[in-house]
Amino acid sequence: MPQVSFYLLPEQAAEAESQLASEPAFFHVAAKLCADLYQAGQRVFVFCQNQADAELLDEVLWRFDPMRFVPHNLAGEGPARGAPVEISWLPPSNARPVLINLSATVPPFSQRFQQIIEFVPAEEQLKVQARERFKFYRQSGLTPQTVQL
């Protein structure tokens, strides 16, 4: 059974970060997690709501800390088995142990992963969506954990 973690974004940090950048604050947290997971030798699949979000996260990772470069690609680009971090709005074609979900719903393929990472942004509408995903996992027999940032 997969391990599910929900990362809670603090409201003041999310507000400050979103004023400085055009992308959602949790994209920056996702980039940091991608870097940490890559350093730990994990292969990661990042699922986005749509192609525009996938391309936006791709840009965030290209602008990420140059001392912590994260080899990544959009699905269909790069090597046959993909880079260590693959970003897509389509279901994965390769097996990977870690899923970072940036979409509003639980992906239908989420049970294929050993570890699932979700976010609870500060914005109220996004919190409601995160609560629905949390309920889904609990109804599926999983025990999601929450992580304070």
mmCIF file with all atom_site columns, C-alpha atoms in Angstrom:
data_model
loop_
_atom_site.group_PDB
_atom_site.id
_atom_site.type_symbol
_atom_site.label_atom_id
_atom_site.label_alt_id
_atom_site.label_comp_id
_atom_site.label_asym_id
_atom_site.label_entity_id
_atom_site.label_seq_id
_atom_site.pdbx_PDB_ins_code
_atom_site.Cartn_x
_atom_site.Cartn_y
_atom_site.Cartn_z
_atom_site.occupancy
_atom_site.B_iso_or_equiv
_atom_site.pdbx_formal_charge
_atom_site.auth_seq_id
_atom_site.auth_comp_id
_atom_site.auth_asym_id
_atom_site.auth_atom_id
_atom_site.pdbx_PDB_model_num
ATOM 1   C CA . MET A 1 1   ? 0.000   0.000  0.000   1.00 0.00 ? 1   MET A CA 1
ATOM 2   C CA . PRO A 1 2   ? 1.292   3.459  -0.812  1.00 0.00 ? 2   PRO A CA 1
ATOM 3   C CA . GLN A 1 3   ? 2.369   5.947  1.822   1.00 0.00 ? 3   GLN A CA 1
ATOM 4   C CA . VAL A 1 4   ? 0.480   9.239  1.378   1.00 0.00 ? 4   VAL A CA 1
ATOM 5   C CA . SER A 1 5   ? 1.774   12.563 2.708   1.00 0.00 ? 5   SER A CA 1
ATOM 6   C CA . PHE A 1 6   ? -0.033  15.894 2.597   1.00 0.00 ? 6   PHE A CA 1
ATOM 7   C CA . TYR A 1 7   ? 2.259   18.920 2.902   1.00 0.00 ? 7   TYR A CA 1
ATOM 8   C CA . LEU A 1 8   ? 0.522   21.845 4.595   1.00 0.00 ? 8   LEU A CA 1
ATOM 9   C CA . LEU A 1 9   ? 1.650   25.209 3.271   1.00 0.00 ? 9   LEU A CA 1
ATOM 10  C CA . PRO A 1 10  ? 1.652   27.996 5.857   1.00 0.00 ? 10  PRO A CA 1
ATOM 11  C CA . GLU A 1 11  ? -0.590  30.874 4.820   1.00 0.00 ? 11  GLU A CA 1
ATOM 12  C CA . GLN A 1 12  ? 1.934   33.683 5.327   1.00 0.00 ? 12  GLN A CA 1
ATOM 13  C CA . ALA A 1 13  ? 4.672   31.880 3.360   1.00 0.00 ? 13  ALA A CA 1
ATOM 14  C CA . ALA A 1 14  ? 2.290   31.045 0.539   1.00 0.00 ? 14  ALA A CA 1
ATOM 15  C CA . GLU A 1 15  ? 1.049   34.642 0.340   1.00 0.00 ? 15  GLU A CA 1
ATOM 16  C CA . ALA A 1 16  ? 4.578   36.089 0.324   1.00 0.00 ? 16  ALA A CA 1
ATOM 17  C CA . GLU A 1 17  ? 5.811   33.636 -2.287  1.00 0.00 ? 17  GLU A CA 1
ATOM 18  C CA . SER A 1 18  ? 2.797   34.032 -4.576  1.00 0.00 ? 18  SER A CA 1
ATOM 19  C CA . GLN A 1 19  ? 3.319   37.805 -4.594  1.00 0.00 ? 19  GLN A CA 1
ATOM 20  C CA . LEU A 1 20  ? 6.881   37.295 -5.863  1.00 0.00 ? 20  LEU A CA 1
ATOM 21  C CA . ALA A 1 21  ? 6.110   34.779 -8.584  1.00 0.00 ? 21  ALA A CA 1
ATOM 22  C CA . SER A 1 22  ? 3.389   34.017 -11.087 1.00 0.00 ? 22  SER A CA 1
ATOM 23  C CA . GLU A 1 23  ? 3.238   30.297 -10.274 1.00 0.00 ? 23  GLU A CA 1
ATOM 24  C CA . PRO A 1 24  ? 1.482   28.682 -7.311  1.00 0.00 ? 24  PRO A CA 1
ATOM 25  C CA . ALA A 1 25  ? 3.610   28.604 -4.141  1.00 0.00 ? 25  ALA A CA 1
ATOM 26  C CA . PHE A 1 26  ? 3.322   24.830 -3.907  1.00 0.00 ? 26  PHE A CA 1
ATOM 27  C CA . PHE A 1 27  ? 5.157   24.500 -7.239  1.00 0.00 ? 27  PHE A CA 1
ATOM 28  C CA . HIS A 1 28  ? 8.259   25.836 -5.463  1.00 0.00 ? 28  HIS A CA 1
ATOM 29  C CA . VAL A 1 29  ? 7.796   23.328 -2.647  1.00 0.00 ? 29  VAL A CA 1
ATOM 30  C CA . ALA A 1 30  ? 7.356   20.579 -5.243  1.00 0.00 ? 30  ALA A CA 1
ATOM 31  C CA . ALA A 1 31  ? 10.631  21.656 -6.901  1.00 0.00 ? 31  ALA A CA 1
ATOM 32  C CA . LYS A 1 32  ? 12.433  21.451 -3.542  1.00 0.00 ? 32  LYS A CA 1
ATOM 33  C CA . LEU A 1 33  ? 10.992  17.988 -2.932  1.00 0.00 ? 33  LEU A CA 1
ATOM 34  C CA . CYS A 1 34  ? 12.065  16.896 -6.421  1.00 0.00 ? 34  CYS A CA 1
ATOM 35  C CA . ALA A 1 35  ? 15.608  18.022 -5.599  1.00 0.00 ? 35  ALA A CA 1
ATOM 36  C CA . ASP A 1 36  ? 15.575  16.202 -2.245  1.00 0.00 ? 36  ASP A CA 1
ATOM 37  C CA . LEU A 1 37  ? 14.179  13.019 -3.777  1.00 0.00 ? 37  LEU A CA 1
ATOM 38  C CA . TYR A 1 38  ? 16.662  13.144 -6.660  1.00 0.00 ? 38  TYR A CA 1
ATOM 39  C CA . GLN A 1 39  ? 19.532  13.523 -4.169  1.00 0.00 ? 39  GLN A CA 1
ATOM 40  C CA . ALA A 1 40  ? 18.154  10.472 -2.330  1.00 0.00 ? 40  ALA A CA 1
ATOM 41  C CA . GLY A 1 41  ? 18.275  8.467  -5.570  1.00 0.00 ? 41  GLY A CA 1
ATOM 42  C CA . GLN A 1 42  ? 14.501  8.311  -6.089  1.00 0.00 ? 42  GLN A CA 1
ATOM 43  C CA . ARG A 1 43  ? 12.772  8.423  -9.479  1.00 0.00 ? 43  ARG A CA 1
ATOM 44  C CA . VAL A 1 44  ? 9.778   10.764 -9.388  1.00 0.00 ? 44  VAL A CA 1
ATOM 45  C CA . PHE A 1 45  ? 6.668   11.253 -11.496 1.00 0.00 ? 45  PHE A CA 1
ATOM 46  C CA . VAL A 1 46  ? 5.039   14.682 -11.148 1.00 0.00 ? 46  VAL A CA 1
ATOM 47  C CA . PHE A 1 47  ? 1.431   14.704 -12.301 1.00 0.00 ? 47  PHE A CA 1
ATOM 48  C CA . CYS A 1 48  ? -0.010  18.082 -13.286 1.00 0.00 ? 48  CYS A CA 1
ATOM 49  C CA . GLN A 1 49  ? -3.558  19.241 -13.947 1.00 0.00 ? 49  GLN A CA 1
ATOM 50  C CA . ASN A 1 50  ? -2.800  20.127 -17.567 1.00 0.00 ? 50  ASN A CA 1
ATOM 51  C CA . GLN A 1 51  ? -0.029  20.730 -20.092 1.00 0.00 ? 51  GLN A CA 1
ATOM 52  C CA . ALA A 1 52  ? 0.321   24.406 -19.128 1.00 0.00 ? 52  ALA A CA 1
ATOM 53  C CA . ASP A 1 53  ? 0.979   23.484 -15.469 1.00 0.00 ? 53  ASP A CA 1
ATOM 54  C CA . ALA A 1 54  ? 3.488   20.816 -16.531 1.00 0.00 ? 54  ALA A CA 1
ATOM 55  C CA . GLU A 1 55  ? 5.363   23.346 -18.643 1.00 0.00 ? 55  GLU A CA 1
ATOM 56  C CA . LEU A 1 56  ? 5.247   25.861 -15.781 1.00 0.00 ? 56  LEU A CA 1
ATOM 57  C CA . LEU A 1 57  ? 6.767   23.354 -13.338 1.00 0.00 ? 57  LEU A CA 1
ATOM 58  C CA . ASP A 1 58  ? 9.391   22.514 -15.960 1.00 0.00 ? 58  ASP A CA 1
ATOM 59  C CA . GLU A 1 59  ? 10.327  26.229 -15.974 1.00 0.00 ? 59  GLU A CA 1
ATOM 60  C CA . VAL A 1 60  ? 10.382  26.369 -12.158 1.00 0.00 ? 60  VAL A CA 1
ATOM 61  C CA . LEU A 1 61  ? 12.832  23.452 -12.121 1.00 0.00 ? 61  LEU A CA 1
ATOM 62  C CA . TRP A 1 62  ? 15.045  25.122 -14.755 1.00 0.00 ? 62  TRP A CA 1
ATOM 63  C CA . ARG A 1 63  ? 15.188  28.264 -12.567 1.00 0.00 ? 63  ARG A CA 1
ATOM 64  C CA . PHE A 1 64  ? 15.719  26.236 -9.394  1.00 0.00 ? 64  PHE A CA 1
ATOM 65  C CA . ASP A 1 65  ? 18.918  26.489 -7.327  1.00 0.00 ? 65  ASP A CA 1
ATOM 66  C CA . PRO A 1 66  ? 21.804  25.814 -9.773  1.00 0.00 ? 66  PRO A CA 1
ATOM 67  C CA . MET A 1 67  ? 23.750  24.088 -6.988  1.00 0.00 ? 67  MET A CA 1
ATOM 68  C CA . ARG A 1 68  ? 20.933  21.514 -6.739  1.00 0.00 ? 68  ARG A CA 1
ATOM 69  C CA . PHE A 1 69  ? 20.229  20.833 -10.417 1.00 0.00 ? 69  PHE A CA 1
ATOM 70  C CA . VAL A 1 70  ? 17.368  18.366 -10.919 1.00 0.00 ? 70  VAL A CA 1
ATOM 71  C CA . PRO A 1 71  ? 17.546  16.285 -14.125 1.00 0.00 ? 71  PRO A CA 1
ATOM 72  C CA . HIS A 1 72  ? 13.983  16.352 -15.413 1.00 0.00 ? 72  HIS A CA 1
ATOM 73  C CA . ASN A 1 73  ? 11.923  16.229 -18.562 1.00 0.00 ? 73  ASN A CA 1
ATOM 74  C CA . LEU A 1 74  ? 8.381   16.569 -19.767 1.00 0.00 ? 74  LEU A CA 1
ATOM 75  C CA . ALA A 1 75  ? 6.796   13.256 -20.698 1.00 0.00 ? 75  ALA A CA 1
ATOM 76  C CA . GLY A 1 76  ? 7.850   12.142 -24.151 1.00 0.00 ? 76  GLY A CA 1
ATOM 77  C CA . GLU A 1 77  ? 11.066  14.162 -24.064 1.00 0.00 ? 77  GLU A CA 1
ATOM 78  C CA . GLY A 1 78  ? 14.528  13.042 -23.062 1.00 0.00 ? 78  GLY A CA 1
ATOM 79  C CA . PRO A 1 79  ? 15.839  9.479  -22.731 1.00 0.00 ? 79  PRO A CA 1
ATOM 80  C CA . ALA A 1 80  ? 13.658  6.406  -23.332 1.00 0.00 ? 80  ALA A CA 1
ATOM 81  C CA . ARG A 1 81  ? 13.201  5.700  -19.604 1.00 0.00 ? 81  ARG A CA 1
ATOM 82  C CA . GLY A 1 82  ? 12.942  9.399  -18.835 1.00 0.00 ? 82  GLY A CA 1
ATOM 83  C CA . ALA A 1 83  ? 15.041  11.584 -16.557 1.00 0.00 ? 83  ALA A CA 1
ATOM 84  C CA . PRO A 1 84  ? 15.000  10.957 -12.799 1.00 0.00 ? 84  PRO A CA 1
ATOM 85  C CA . VAL A 1 85  ? 12.100  13.437 -12.533 1.00 0.00 ? 85  VAL A CA 1
ATOM 86  C CA . GLU A 1 86  ? 9.372   13.202 -15.166 1.00 0.00 ? 86  GLU A CA 1
ATOM 87  C CA . ILE A 1 87  ? 6.613   15.811 -15.433 1.00 0.00 ? 87  ILE A CA 1
ATOM 88  C CA . SER A 1 88  ? 3.327   15.119 -17.208 1.00 0.00 ? 88  SER A CA 1
ATOM 89  C CA . TRP A 1 89  ? -0.396  15.747 -17.450 1.00 0.00 ? 89  TRP A CA 1
ATOM 90  C CA . LEU A 1 90  ? -0.837  12.230 -18.916 1.00 0.00 ? 90  LEU A CA 1
ATOM 91  C CA . PRO A 1 91  ? -0.567  8.869  -17.096 1.00 0.00 ? 91  PRO A CA 1
ATOM 92  C CA . PRO A 1 92  ? 3.002   7.610  -16.610 1.00 0.00 ? 92  PRO A CA 1
ATOM 93  C CA . SER A 1 93  ? 4.498   5.195  -19.108 1.00 0.00 ? 93  SER A CA 1
ATOM 94  C CA . ASN A 1 94  ? 7.333   4.029  -16.817 1.00 0.00 ? 94  ASN A CA 1
ATOM 95  C CA . ALA A 1 95  ? 7.205   2.662  -13.275 1.00 0.00 ? 95  ALA A CA 1
ATOM 96  C CA . ARG A 1 96  ? 8.500   5.029  -10.600 1.00 0.00 ? 96  ARG A CA 1
ATOM 97  C CA . PRO A 1 97  ? 8.221   4.781  -6.814  1.00 0.00 ? 97  PRO A CA 1
ATOM 98  C CA . VAL A 1 98  ? 7.213   8.408  -6.061  1.00 0.00 ? 98  VAL A CA 1
ATOM 99  C CA . LEU A 1 99  ? 4.229   10.415 -7.274  1.00 0.00 ? 99  LEU A CA 1
ATOM 100 C CA . ILE A 1 100 ? 3.961   14.141 -6.634  1.00 0.00 ? 100 ILE A CA 1
ATOM 101 C CA . ASN A 1 101 ? 0.382   15.098 -7.435  1.00 0.00 ? 101 ASN A CA 1
ATOM 102 C CA . LEU A 1 102 ? -0.158  18.715 -8.483  1.00 0.00 ? 102 LEU A CA 1
ATOM 103 C CA . SER A 1 103 ? -3.610  18.091 -9.927  1.00 0.00 ? 103 SER A CA 1
ATOM 104 C CA . ALA A 1 104 ? -6.930  18.914 -8.255  1.00 0.00 ? 104 ALA A CA 1
ATOM 105 C CA . THR A 1 105 ? -8.018  15.260 -8.039  1.00 0.00 ? 105 THR A CA 1
ATOM 106 C CA . VAL A 1 106 ? -6.510  11.887 -7.198  1.00 0.00 ? 106 VAL A CA 1
ATOM 107 C CA . PRO A 1 107 ? -5.057  10.382 -10.379 1.00 0.00 ? 107 PRO A CA 1
ATOM 108 C CA . PRO A 1 108 ? -6.639  7.014  -11.257 1.00 0.00 ? 108 PRO A CA 1
ATOM 109 C CA . PHE A 1 109 ? -3.161  5.439  -11.385 1.00 0.00 ? 109 PHE A CA 1
ATOM 110 C CA . SER A 1 110 ? -2.036  6.670  -7.932  1.00 0.00 ? 110 SER A CA 1
ATOM 111 C CA . GLN A 1 111 ? -2.127  3.189  -6.329  1.00 0.00 ? 111 GLN A CA 1
ATOM 112 C CA . ARG A 1 112 ? 0.792   2.132  -8.584  1.00 0.00 ? 112 ARG A CA 1
ATOM 113 C CA . PHE A 1 113 ? 3.215   4.235  -6.504  1.00 0.00 ? 113 PHE A CA 1
ATOM 114 C CA . GLN A 1 114 ? 4.943   3.467  -3.206  1.00 0.00 ? 114 GLN A CA 1
ATOM 115 C CA . GLN A 1 115 ? 4.855   7.077  -2.052  1.00 0.00 ? 115 GLN A CA 1
ATOM 116 C CA . ILE A 1 116 ? 2.319   9.787  -2.923  1.00 0.00 ? 116 ILE A CA 1
ATOM 117 C CA . ILE A 1 117 ? 2.924   13.440 -2.117  1.00 0.00 ? 117 ILE A CA 1
ATOM 118 C CA . GLU A 1 118 ? 0.031   15.891 -2.045  1.00 0.00 ? 118 GLU A CA 1
ATOM 119 C CA . PHE A 1 119 ? -0.211  19.564 -1.074  1.00 0.00 ? 119 PHE A CA 1
ATOM 120 C CA . VAL A 1 120 ? -2.651  21.619 0.962   1.00 0.00 ? 120 VAL A CA 1
ATOM 121 C CA . PRO A 1 121 ? -2.251  25.192 -0.304  1.00 0.00 ? 121 PRO A CA 1
ATOM 122 C CA . ALA A 1 122 ? -3.408  28.179 1.734   1.00 0.00 ? 122 ALA A CA 1
ATOM 123 C CA . GLU A 1 123 ? -6.048  29.265 -0.792  1.00 0.00 ? 123 GLU A CA 1
ATOM 124 C CA . GLU A 1 124 ? -9.505  28.160 0.406   1.00 0.00 ? 124 GLU A CA 1
ATOM 125 C CA . GLN A 1 125 ? -10.717 26.582 -2.864  1.00 0.00 ? 125 GLN A CA 1
ATOM 126 C CA . LEU A 1 126 ? -7.515  24.547 -3.119  1.00 0.00 ? 126 LEU A CA 1
ATOM 127 C CA . LYS A 1 127 ? -7.876  23.465 0.528   1.00 0.00 ? 127 LYS A CA 1
ATOM 128 C CA . VAL A 1 128 ? -11.345 22.103 -0.263  1.00 0.00 ? 128 VAL A CA 1
ATOM 129 C CA . GLN A 1 129 ? -9.898  20.079 -3.151  1.00 0.00 ? 129 GLN A CA 1
ATOM 130 C CA . ALA A 1 130 ? -7.117  18.771 -0.885  1.00 0.00 ? 130 ALA A CA 1
ATOM 131 C CA . ARG A 1 131 ? -9.696  17.693 1.717   1.00 0.00 ? 131 ARG A CA 1
ATOM 132 C CA . GLU A 1 132 ? -11.536 15.720 -0.975  1.00 0.00 ? 132 GLU A CA 1
ATOM 133 C CA . ARG A 1 133 ? -8.307  13.961 -1.969  1.00 0.00 ? 133 ARG A CA 1
ATOM 134 C CA . PHE A 1 134 ? -7.563  13.237 1.704   1.00 0.00 ? 134 PHE A CA 1
ATOM 135 C CA . LYS A 1 135 ? -11.043 11.686 2.114   1.00 0.00 ? 135 LYS A CA 1
ATOM 136 C CA . PHE A 1 136 ? -10.558 9.609  -1.025  1.00 0.00 ? 136 PHE A CA 1
ATOM 137 C CA . TYR A 1 137 ? -7.324  8.108  0.283   1.00 0.00 ? 137 TYR A CA 1
ATOM 138 C CA . ARG A 1 138 ? -8.906  7.325  3.681   1.00 0.00 ? 138 ARG A CA 1
ATOM 139 C CA . GLN A 1 139 ? -11.889 5.671  1.989   1.00 0.00 ? 139 GLN A CA 1
ATOM 140 C CA . SER A 1 140 ? -9.385  3.624  -0.039  1.00 0.00 ? 140 SER A CA 1
ATOM 141 C CA . GLY A 1 141 ? -7.964  2.202  3.203   1.00 0.00 ? 141 GLY A CA 1
ATOM 142 C CA . LEU A 1 142 ? -4.862  4.409  3.329   1.00 0.00 ? 142 LEU A CA 1
ATOM 143 C CA . THR A 1 143 ? -3.813  6.555  6.282   1.00 0.00 ? 143 THR A CA 1
ATOM 144 C CA . PRO A 1 144 ? -2.560  9.880  4.940   1.00 0.00 ? 144 PRO A CA 1
ATOM 145 C CA . GLN A 1 145 ? -0.018  11.744 7.055   1.00 0.00 ? 145 GLN A CA 1
ATOM 146 C CA . THR A 1 146 ? 0.228   15.506 7.290   1.00 0.00 ? 146 THR A CA 1
ATOM 147 C CA . VAL A 1 147 ? 3.535   17.347 7.200   1.00 0.00 ? 147 VAL A CA 1
ATOM 148 C CA . GLN A 1 148 ? 3.835   20.959 8.406   1.00 0.00 ? 148 GLN A CA 1
ATOM 149 C CA . LEU A 1 149 ? 6.163   23.138 6.345   1.00 0.00 ? 149 LEU A CA 1
#
